[in-house]
Coordinates of C-alpha atoms in Angstrom, one line a residue:
F1 CA 0.0 0.0 0.0
Q2 CA 1.1 3.6 -0.6
A3 CA 0.5 6.7 1.5
E4 CA -1.4 9.3 -0.4
D5 CA 0.8 12.3 0.6
G6 CA 3.2 12.1 -2.4
I7 CA 6.2 10.9 -0.3
R8 CA 8.3 8.5 -2.3
D9 CA 12.0 8.0 -2.1
R10 CA 14.0 10.9 -0.7
S11 CA 17.6 11.8 -0.1
P12 CA 19.3 10.8 3.1
S13 CA 19.0 13.0 6.2
R14 CA 21.4 15.9 6.6
G15 CA 20.1 16.6 10.2
L16 CA 19.0 19.8 11.8
G17 CA 22.6 20.9 12.2
D18 CA 23.0 21.2 8.5
V19 CA 19.5 22.6 8.1
Y20 CA 20.3 25.7 10.1
K21 CA 23.5 26.4 8.2
R22 CA 21.3 28.4 5.8
Q23 CA 18.6 30.9 6.4
L24 CA 15.2 29.2 6.7
S25 CA 11.9 30.9 6.0
M26 CA 10.0 32.4 8.9
H27 CA 7.0 30.2 8.0
Y28 CA 8.9 26.9 8.3
K29 CA 10.7 28.0 11.5
K30 CA 7.3 29.0 13.1
L31 CA 6.0 25.5 12.2
E32 CA 9.0 23.8 13.6
A33 CA 8.7 25.7 16.9
R34 CA 5.0 24.9 17.2
F35 CA 5.6 21.2 16.5
A36 CA 8.5 21.0 18.9
K37 CA 6.0 22.3 21.6
I38 CA 3.5 19.6 20.5
N39 CA 6.3 17.0 20.8
D40 CA 6.9 18.1 24.4
L41 CA 3.2 17.8 25.2
N42 CA 3.1 14.3 23.6
H43 CA 6.2 13.4 25.7
A44 CA 4.3 14.3 28.8
L45 CA 1.2 12.5 27.6
S46 CA 3.2 9.3 26.9
M47 CA 4.8 9.3 30.3
L48 CA 1.5 9.8 32.1
S49 CA 0.0 7.0 30.1
W50 CA 2.8 4.7 31.0
D51 CA 2.5 5.6 34.6
D52 CA -1.3 4.9 34.4
A53 CA -0.7 1.4 33.1
A54 CA 2.4 0.5 35.1
V55 CA 2.5 2.1 38.6
M56 CA -0.5 4.4 39.2
P57 CA -2.6 3.4 42.3
T58 CA -6.2 2.6 41.3
G59 CA -7.5 5.5 43.3
G60 CA -5.7 7.9 41.0
G61 CA -7.7 6.8 37.9
V62 CA -10.4 9.5 37.7
A63 CA -7.9 12.3 38.2
R64 CA -5.5 10.8 35.7
A65 CA -8.3 10.5 33.1
E66 CA -9.0 14.2 33.6
A67 CA -5.3 15.1 33.2
L68 CA -4.9 13.1 30.1
A69 CA -8.0 14.6 28.6
T70 CA -6.7 18.1 29.3
L71 CA -3.3 17.3 27.7
N72 CA -5.1 15.8 24.6
G73 CA -7.2 18.9 24.4
L74 CA -4.1 21.1 24.5
I75 CA -2.4 19.1 21.8
H76 CA -5.6 19.3 19.7
T77 CA -5.7 23.1 20.2
E78 CA -2.1 23.4 19.0
L79 CA -2.8 21.2 15.9
S80 CA -6.0 22.8 14.9
A81 CA -5.0 26.5 15.3
P82 CA -6.6 28.5 12.5
E83 CA -3.3 30.0 11.3
I84 CA -1.6 26.6 10.6
P85 CA -3.1 25.8 7.2
D86 CA -1.7 29.1 5.8
L87 CA 1.7 28.5 7.4
I88 CA 1.8 25.0 5.9
D89 CA 0.9 26.3 2.4
A90 CA 3.5 29.1 2.6
A91 CA 6.2 26.7 3.9
A92 CA 5.5 24.2 1.2
D93 CA 6.3 26.9 -1.5
E94 CA 9.7 27.7 0.1
P95 CA 13.1 26.1 -0.8
L96 CA 13.2 23.2 1.6
D97 CA 15.3 20.1 1.6
A98 CA 13.9 16.6 1.4
W99 CA 13.5 16.1 5.1
Q100 CA 11.9 19.5 5.6
S101 CA 9.5 18.9 2.8
A102 CA 8.5 15.5 4.2
N103 CA 8.2 17.2 7.6
V104 CA 5.7 19.7 6.2
L105 CA 3.7 16.9 4.7
E106 CA 3.5 15.1 8.1
M107 CA 2.5 18.4 9.8
K108 CA -0.2 18.8 7.2
R109 CA -1.5 15.3 7.9
S110 CA -1.6 15.8 11.6
C111 CA -3.3 19.1 11.4
E112 CA -6.0 17.9 9.0
D113 CA -6.8 14.9 11.2
A114 CA -7.1 17.3 14.2
M115 CA -9.2 19.8 12.4
A116 CA -11.6 17.0 11.4
V117 CA -12.6 16.2 15.0
P118 CA -14.1 18.8 17.4
A119 CA -12.3 19.6 20.6
D120 CA -15.1 18.4 22.9
L121 CA -15.1 15.0 21.2
V122 CA -11.3 14.7 21.5
M123 CA -11.5 15.3 25.3
A124 CA -14.6 13.1 25.8
Y125 CA -12.9 10.3 23.8
S126 CA -9.7 10.6 25.9
K127 CA -11.5 10.5 29.2
A128 CA -13.8 7.6 28.2
T129 CA -10.9 5.5 26.9
S130 CA -8.8 6.1 30.1
L131 CA -11.7 5.2 32.4
C132 CA -12.6 2.1 30.4
E133 CA -9.0 0.8 30.2
Q134 CA -8.6 1.3 34.0
R135 CA -11.8 -0.6 34.7
W136 CA -10.8 -3.3 32.2
R137 CA -7.7 -4.1 34.3
Q138 CA -9.9 -4.9 37.3
L139 CA -12.8 -6.7 35.6
R140 CA -10.8 -8.9 33.2
A141 CA -9.5 -10.8 36.2
S142 CA -13.1 -11.5 37.3
N143 CA -14.3 -12.4 33.8
D144 CA -16.9 -9.6 34.1
F145 CA -17.9 -8.5 30.6
K146 CA -21.2 -7.2 31.8
G147 CA -19.5 -4.9 34.3
I148 CA -17.3 -3.3 31.6
L149 CA -20.1 -3.1 29.0
P150 CA -21.4 0.4 29.8
L151 CA -17.9 1.9 29.6
L152 CA -17.1 -0.1 26.4
G153 CA -20.3 1.0 24.8
E154 CA -19.4 4.6 25.4
V155 CA -16.0 4.1 23.9
V156 CA -17.4 2.4 20.8
N157 CA -20.0 5.2 20.4
L158 CA -17.3 7.9 20.6
T159 CA -15.1 6.0 18.3
K160 CA -17.9 5.8 15.7
R161 CA -18.4 9.6 16.1
R162 CA -14.7 10.2 15.6
A163 CA -14.7 7.8 12.6
Q164 CA -17.5 9.8 11.0
C165 CA -15.7 13.1 11.4
L166 CA -12.5 11.6 9.9
S167 CA -14.5 9.9 7.2
E168 CA -16.1 13.2 6.1
A169 CA -12.8 15.1 6.1
K170 CA -10.8 12.4 4.3
G171 CA -13.4 11.2 1.9
L172 CA -13.0 7.6 3.1
G173 CA -15.2 4.9 4.6
Q174 CA -15.3 5.1 8.4
Y175 CA -13.2 2.1 9.1
D176 CA -10.6 3.2 6.5
A177 CA -10.5 6.6 8.2
L178 CA -9.6 4.9 11.5
L179 CA -7.0 2.6 9.7
D180 CA -5.4 5.7 8.2
T181 CA -4.7 7.1 11.7
F182 CA -2.5 4.1 12.6
E183 CA -1.0 3.3 9.1
P184 CA -1.3 6.3 6.7
G185 CA -2.5 5.2 3.3
L186 CA -3.7 1.8 4.5
R187 CA -7.1 0.7 3.2
Q188 CA -9.3 -2.4 3.6
V189 CA -8.7 -3.0 -0.1
D190 CA -5.0 -3.5 0.7
I191 CA -5.6 -5.8 3.6
D192 CA -8.4 -8.1 2.3
P193 CA -6.4 -9.8 -0.4
L194 CA -3.5 -10.5 2.0
F195 CA -5.8 -11.8 4.7
S196 CA -7.7 -13.9 2.2
S197 CA -4.5 -15.5 1.0
L198 CA -3.6 -16.3 4.6
L199 CA -7.0 -17.8 5.3
D200 CA -6.6 -20.0 2.2
F201 CA -3.2 -21.2 3.3
L202 CA -3.0 -21.3 7.1
P203 CA -5.6 -24.0 8.1
A204 CA -3.9 -26.7 6.1
C205 CA -0.5 -25.5 7.1
I206 CA -1.4 -25.6 10.8
D207 CA -2.8 -29.1 10.5
S208 CA 0.4 -30.3 8.8
I209 CA 2.6 -28.7 11.4
L210 CA 0.5 -30.3 14.2
S211 CA 0.6 -33.7 12.6
Q212 CA 4.4 -33.8 12.6
Q213 CA 5.8 -31.6 15.3
E214 CA 7.9 -33.4 18.0
P215 CA 6.7 -33.1 21.6
A216 CA 8.8 -31.1 24.0
I217 CA 10.0 -32.4 27.4
P218 CA 8.1 -30.4 30.1
I219 CA 10.1 -27.9 32.0
E220 CA 8.8 -27.7 35.5
G221 CA 8.5 -24.4 37.5
P222 CA 7.9 -22.4 39.5
F223 CA 10.2 -19.7 37.9
A224 CA 10.7 -16.8 40.3
E225 CA 9.6 -13.4 38.9
D226 CA 12.9 -11.8 39.8
R227 CA 14.9 -14.4 37.9
Q228 CA 12.6 -13.9 34.9
A229 CA 13.2 -10.1 35.1
N230 CA 16.9 -10.6 35.3
L231 CA 17.0 -12.9 32.2
G232 CA 14.8 -10.4 30.3
R233 CA 17.1 -7.5 31.0
L234 CA 20.1 -9.6 30.1
M235 CA 18.5 -10.4 26.7
M236 CA 17.4 -6.8 26.1
A237 CA 21.0 -5.6 26.7
Q238 CA 22.4 -8.2 24.4
L239 CA 20.1 -7.2 21.6
G240 CA 21.2 -3.5 22.1
F241 CA 18.6 -1.9 24.3
D242 CA 20.0 1.2 25.9
F243 CA 19.1 1.1 29.6
E244 CA 20.4 4.7 30.0
H245 CA 17.4 5.7 27.9
G246 CA 14.8 3.1 28.9
R247 CA 13.6 0.6 31.4
L248 CA 11.5 -2.6 31.9
D249 CA 8.5 -2.7 34.1
V250 CA 5.3 -4.7 34.7
S251 CA 1.8 -4.0 33.4
H252 CA -1.5 -5.9 32.8
H253 CA -0.8 -5.9 29.1
P254 CA 2.7 -5.8 27.6
F255 CA 3.5 -2.7 25.6
C256 CA 6.3 -0.3 24.5
G257 CA 5.7 3.3 25.4
G258 CA 7.6 6.4 26.3
V259 CA 9.7 8.4 23.9
P260 CA 13.0 7.6 22.0
D261 CA 15.1 9.1 24.7
D262 CA 13.2 7.4 27.5
T263 CA 11.7 4.2 26.1
R264 CA 9.5 2.2 28.5
I265 CA 8.6 -1.4 27.9
T266 CA 6.5 -3.7 30.1
T267 CA 5.8 -7.3 30.4
R268 CA 3.8 -9.6 32.8
Y269 CA 5.1 -12.7 34.6
N270 CA 3.7 -16.2 34.8
E271 CA 5.7 -18.2 37.4
N272 CA 4.7 -21.5 35.7
N273 CA 6.0 -20.5 32.2
F274 CA 9.0 -18.2 31.9
L275 CA 8.9 -18.3 28.1
E276 CA 5.7 -16.2 28.0
S277 CA 7.4 -13.2 29.7
L278 CA 10.8 -13.8 27.9
F279 CA 9.3 -13.7 24.5
G280 CA 7.0 -10.8 25.4
V281 CA 10.1 -8.9 26.4
L282 CA 11.9 -9.8 23.2
H283 CA 8.9 -8.7 21.2
E284 CA 8.7 -5.3 23.0
T285 CA 12.5 -4.9 22.7
G286 CA 12.0 -5.0 18.9
H287 CA 9.6 -2.0 19.3
A288 CA 12.1 -0.3 21.6
L289 CA 15.1 -0.7 19.4
Y290 CA 13.1 1.0 16.6
E291 CA 12.2 3.9 18.9
Q292 CA 15.7 4.3 20.2
G293 CA 17.0 4.2 16.6
L294 CA 14.9 7.0 15.2
P295 CA 16.8 9.9 13.7
A296 CA 18.0 12.0 16.7
S297 CA 18.2 15.2 14.8
W298 CA 14.5 15.0 13.9
R299 CA 12.9 13.6 17.1
A300 CA 11.1 16.8 17.9
Q301 CA 9.4 16.9 14.5
P302 CA 6.7 14.8 12.9
V303 CA 9.0 13.4 10.2
G304 CA 11.3 12.0 12.9
G305 CA 8.7 9.8 14.5
S306 CA 8.2 6.1 13.8
G307 CA 6.5 5.0 10.7
G308 CA 3.0 3.4 10.5
M309 CA 2.1 0.8 13.1
A310 CA 2.5 -2.0 10.5
L311 CA 6.1 -1.0 10.3
H312 CA 6.4 -0.8 14.0
E313 CA 4.9 -4.3 14.4
S314 CA 7.3 -5.6 11.8
Q315 CA 10.2 -4.6 14.1
S316 CA 8.8 -6.4 17.1
L317 CA 7.9 -9.5 15.1
F318 CA 11.2 -9.4 13.3
M319 CA 13.0 -9.7 16.6
E320 CA 10.7 -12.0 18.4
M321 CA 9.7 -14.4 15.6
Q322 CA 12.3 -14.3 12.9
V323 CA 15.4 -13.9 15.1
C324 CA 14.6 -15.1 18.6
R325 CA 12.7 -18.3 17.7
S326 CA 15.5 -19.4 15.5
P327 CA 17.8 -22.3 16.3
A328 CA 20.7 -19.8 16.2
F329 CA 19.2 -17.6 18.9
I330 CA 18.2 -20.5 21.1
A331 CA 21.8 -21.9 20.9
F332 CA 23.0 -18.6 22.2
A333 CA 20.2 -18.2 24.9
A334 CA 20.1 -21.8 26.2
P335 CA 23.1 -21.4 28.6
H336 CA 21.7 -18.2 30.0
I337 CA 18.3 -19.8 30.5
R338 CA 19.9 -22.8 32.3
N339 CA 21.8 -20.4 34.5
A340 CA 18.7 -18.4 35.3
F341 CA 16.4 -21.3 36.2
G342 CA 18.2 -24.6 36.0
G343 CA 21.3 -23.9 38.1
G344 CA 23.4 -24.7 35.1
N345 CA 21.6 -28.0 34.7
E346 CA 22.4 -29.6 31.4
S347 CA 19.8 -32.4 31.5
A348 CA 17.6 -33.0 28.5
E349 CA 14.8 -30.6 29.4
W350 CA 17.3 -27.7 29.4
S351 CA 18.9 -28.6 26.1
A352 CA 18.9 -26.1 23.2
D353 CA 16.9 -28.7 21.2
N354 CA 14.2 -29.0 23.8
L355 CA 14.0 -25.3 24.4
L356 CA 13.6 -24.8 20.6
R357 CA 10.7 -27.3 20.6
H358 CA 9.1 -25.2 23.3
V359 CA 9.5 -21.8 21.6
R360 CA 8.4 -23.3 18.3
K361 CA 5.4 -25.2 19.6
V362 CA 2.4 -24.7 17.4
G363 CA -1.1 -25.1 19.0
R364 CA -4.5 -23.6 18.8
G365 CA -4.9 -21.4 21.9
F366 CA -7.1 -18.7 23.3
I367 CA -4.5 -15.9 24.0
R368 CA -3.2 -13.8 21.1
V369 CA 0.0 -12.6 22.7
D370 CA 1.0 -16.1 23.6
A371 CA 0.2 -17.5 20.1
D372 CA 2.7 -19.1 17.8
E373 CA 3.5 -17.5 14.5
A374 CA 1.4 -19.9 12.5
T375 CA -1.9 -19.4 14.4
Y376 CA -1.3 -15.7 15.3
P377 CA -2.8 -14.3 12.1
M378 CA -6.0 -16.1 12.8
H379 CA -6.3 -14.2 16.1
V380 CA -5.8 -10.9 14.2
I381 CA -8.2 -11.6 11.4
L382 CA -10.9 -12.5 14.0
R383 CA -10.5 -9.1 15.6
Y384 CA -10.3 -7.4 12.2
D385 CA -13.7 -8.9 11.3
L386 CA -15.3 -7.9 14.5
E387 CA -14.1 -4.4 14.7
K388 CA -15.1 -3.6 11.2
A389 CA -18.6 -4.8 12.2
L390 CA -18.5 -2.6 15.3
V391 CA -17.6 0.5 13.4
A392 CA -20.2 -0.2 10.7
G393 CA -22.9 -0.7 13.3
D394 CA -23.5 -4.3 12.3
L395 CA -22.3 -5.6 15.7
D396 CA -23.5 -4.1 19.0
P397 CA -21.1 -4.2 21.9
T398 CA -23.6 -6.4 23.8
E399 CA -23.1 -9.0 21.1
I400 CA -19.3 -9.1 21.2
P401 CA -18.9 -12.3 23.4
D402 CA -21.2 -14.4 21.2
A403 CA -19.6 -13.1 18.0
W404 CA -16.2 -13.7 19.4
D405 CA -17.1 -17.3 20.3
E406 CA -18.5 -17.9 16.8
K407 CA -15.3 -16.6 15.1
M408 CA -13.0 -18.4 17.5
R409 CA -14.7 -21.7 16.7
S410 CA -14.5 -21.0 13.0
Y411 CA -10.9 -19.9 12.9
L412 CA -9.3 -21.9 15.7
G413 CA -11.8 -24.5 16.8
L414 CA -12.1 -23.2 20.4
G415 CA -15.1 -22.0 22.2
T416 CA -15.2 -19.1 24.6
V417 CA -18.7 -19.2 26.0
G418 CA -18.5 -18.1 29.7
N419 CA -14.7 -17.4 29.3
D420 CA -14.6 -13.7 28.3
A421 CA -11.3 -13.2 30.2
D422 CA -9.6 -15.4 27.7
G423 CA -11.9 -14.3 24.9
C424 CA -13.1 -10.8 24.1
M425 CA -11.6 -9.2 27.2
Q426 CA -8.0 -10.5 26.7
D427 CA -6.7 -7.5 24.8
V428 CA -6.7 -3.9 26.0
H429 CA -7.2 -2.4 22.5
W430 CA -11.0 -2.0 22.2
F431 CA -11.2 -0.9 25.9
S432 CA -8.6 1.8 25.3
G433 CA -10.3 2.9 22.0
T434 CA -7.6 1.5 19.8
I435 CA -10.0 0.3 17.0
G436 CA -8.4 0.0 13.6
Y437 CA -5.1 -1.1 14.9
F438 CA -5.3 -4.9 14.8
P439 CA -4.6 -5.5 11.1
T440 CA -1.2 -3.9 11.5
Y441 CA -0.1 -6.9 13.6
T442 CA -0.3 -9.4 10.8
L443 CA 0.8 -6.9 8.2
G444 CA 3.8 -6.5 10.5
A445 CA 4.4 -10.2 10.5
L446 CA 4.4 -10.3 6.7
A447 CA 6.8 -7.4 6.5
A448 CA 9.1 -9.0 9.2
A449 CA 9.4 -12.2 7.1
Q450 CA 10.2 -10.1 4.0
L451 CA 12.7 -7.9 5.8
F452 CA 14.5 -10.9 7.4
K453 CA 14.8 -12.6 4.1
S454 CA 16.6 -9.4 2.8
A455 CA 18.8 -9.3 6.0
M456 CA 19.9 -12.9 5.4
Q457 CA 21.0 -11.9 1.9
A458 CA 22.8 -8.8 3.0
I459 CA 24.7 -10.0 6.1
D460 CA 27.3 -12.7 5.8
D461 CA 26.7 -15.7 8.1
L462 CA 23.8 -14.1 10.0
P463 CA 22.8 -17.3 11.8
G464 CA 26.4 -17.7 13.0
L465 CA 26.5 -14.2 14.3
I466 CA 23.2 -14.7 16.2
S467 CA 24.4 -18.0 17.7
R468 CA 27.4 -16.2 19.2
G469 CA 25.2 -13.4 20.5
E470 CA 26.6 -10.8 18.1
F471 CA 23.7 -8.6 17.1
E472 CA 25.4 -5.4 16.2
G473 CA 25.5 -6.1 12.5
L474 CA 21.8 -7.1 12.4
V475 CA 20.6 -4.1 14.5
G476 CA 22.9 -1.9 12.4
W477 CA 21.2 -3.1 9.3
L478 CA 17.8 -2.3 10.7
L479 CA 19.0 1.0 11.9
Q480 CA 20.3 2.0 8.4
N481 CA 17.3 0.6 6.5
V482 CA 14.4 1.2 8.8
H483 CA 14.9 2.9 12.1
S484 CA 16.8 6.0 10.8
Q485 CA 14.3 6.7 8.1
G486 CA 11.7 8.0 10.5
R487 CA 8.6 9.0 8.4
M488 CA 10.4 9.8 5.2
L489 CA 8.6 6.9 3.5
A490 CA 5.3 5.2 4.1
T491 CA 5.4 1.6 5.1
G492 CA 4.7 0.1 1.7
P493 CA 7.3 2.1 -0.2
L494 CA 9.9 1.5 2.6
I495 CA 9.4 -2.3 2.4
E496 CA 9.7 -2.2 -1.4
K497 CA 12.8 0.0 -1.2
V498 CA 14.6 -2.3 1.3
T499 CA 13.4 -5.7 -0.1
G500 CA 12.9 -4.9 -3.8
E501 CA 9.3 -6.2 -3.6
S502 CA 5.9 -4.8 -2.5
L503 CA 4.5 -6.2 0.7
S504 CA 3.3 -9.7 0.1
A505 CA 2.1 -12.8 2.1
E506 CA 4.4 -15.1 0.1
P507 CA 7.6 -14.7 2.1
F508 CA 5.7 -15.3 5.3
K509 CA 4.1 -18.4 4.0
A510 CA 7.5 -19.6 2.6
H511 CA 9.0 -18.9 6.0
L512 CA 6.4 -21.1 7.8
V513 CA 6.9 -24.0 5.4
A514 CA 10.7 -23.8 5.7
R515 CA 10.7 -23.5 9.5
Y516 CA 8.0 -26.1 10.4
L517 CA 7.5 -28.4 7.4
D518 CA 10.7 -28.8 5.3

């Protein structure tokens, strides 16, 4: 898919230091100053949101929702100021370099999105999503969908109002208008053929894998949380995470947040299964490396931000699935895992071969974030189907549990009647208003397979480097080709530039066959 802002291939960054060697127009400088201020407000918003999810006491929830709504309102006011369109038009006519021109286009996109939605709706949406997410953290544990339903209903209604505003401004369907906020230029017409191809391929592929995979020797717990945390931090550091500019914490739902200079990732711990947390950490580290690798000279400006969420998810799944579930990575990690939990025990259950069987185990399960890479797209397509229906008004929030159960039985052969905690309540996204995001997970998986194929061709003896714990070359390749590009290119053109091919399901399907069936 292609963003519709005219951005294609551009020259490499020269950075702000070079930019200011010549006189810039007053219009562009005014825009830069305004967006630097907006960046500071977004920084504060990001940190308050992280604190809300990770450490805030439950009693602080209502006040925090008010504060977040106020911050979102301030950001909206800055973006929708009446003088901005004229400034953008004037700056676009001035002699700007490639990065500045791309920056103006990103400014324009942000402002047009803001101007499409009234301020009172922005603040109401912010407050409703904050309160709903906070309540979800409490009610998921008690499997209480009815308890969360009034708040979820309000979030869905406000999301539909927001989608209508964006739809009218962009000339798009309502769901496409929401997609565009997470992945500029992405449309259902781009997604549907890719997902159809996967639905044609995956059921038989999964059956074939299940029929021939070798059972793993059980590894008995419990696995102390502090040991899991220490192992996670060790792996993060080995991959290149900068702890002077980031940290690892605990939350109800793993995520990567913060800002490039202060990147926060979270996980959750299961003392009966250390692999859940470890691979959650590795996944979020992929996100974090992307954030920490964004072009430093442009971080206060829109063009210096991360690309669309499909590209962001490609970086997490590149690291988790392509790299860290490989035999080479497990060969490297096995001694560290044994030292963390097995006291250096070299018995069969702690062998690299057995650990590899565990991390590559394919099975139809309830939980998306714990799913293997073969069944994972089915979870995403399920959510894509349902959230499209929610936005279109074809599915009422009261009907979500039954619709979820029906889709889950169809796609994965599992029923969720009476088990909403492991069904429609398992993900934070809808409760936090993040509707239109889910497709980017599987688009990211497709992109990750395509990018890793190119990395294998570009880096000599990549498996050997990984097996020795030498990740500098691989992370450097990602830095050069993806991270440092900021928003200079939309996801589709960037993937095509790096790999020589447009985004496709074929490399992902070939990867599954090679890893599990050949």
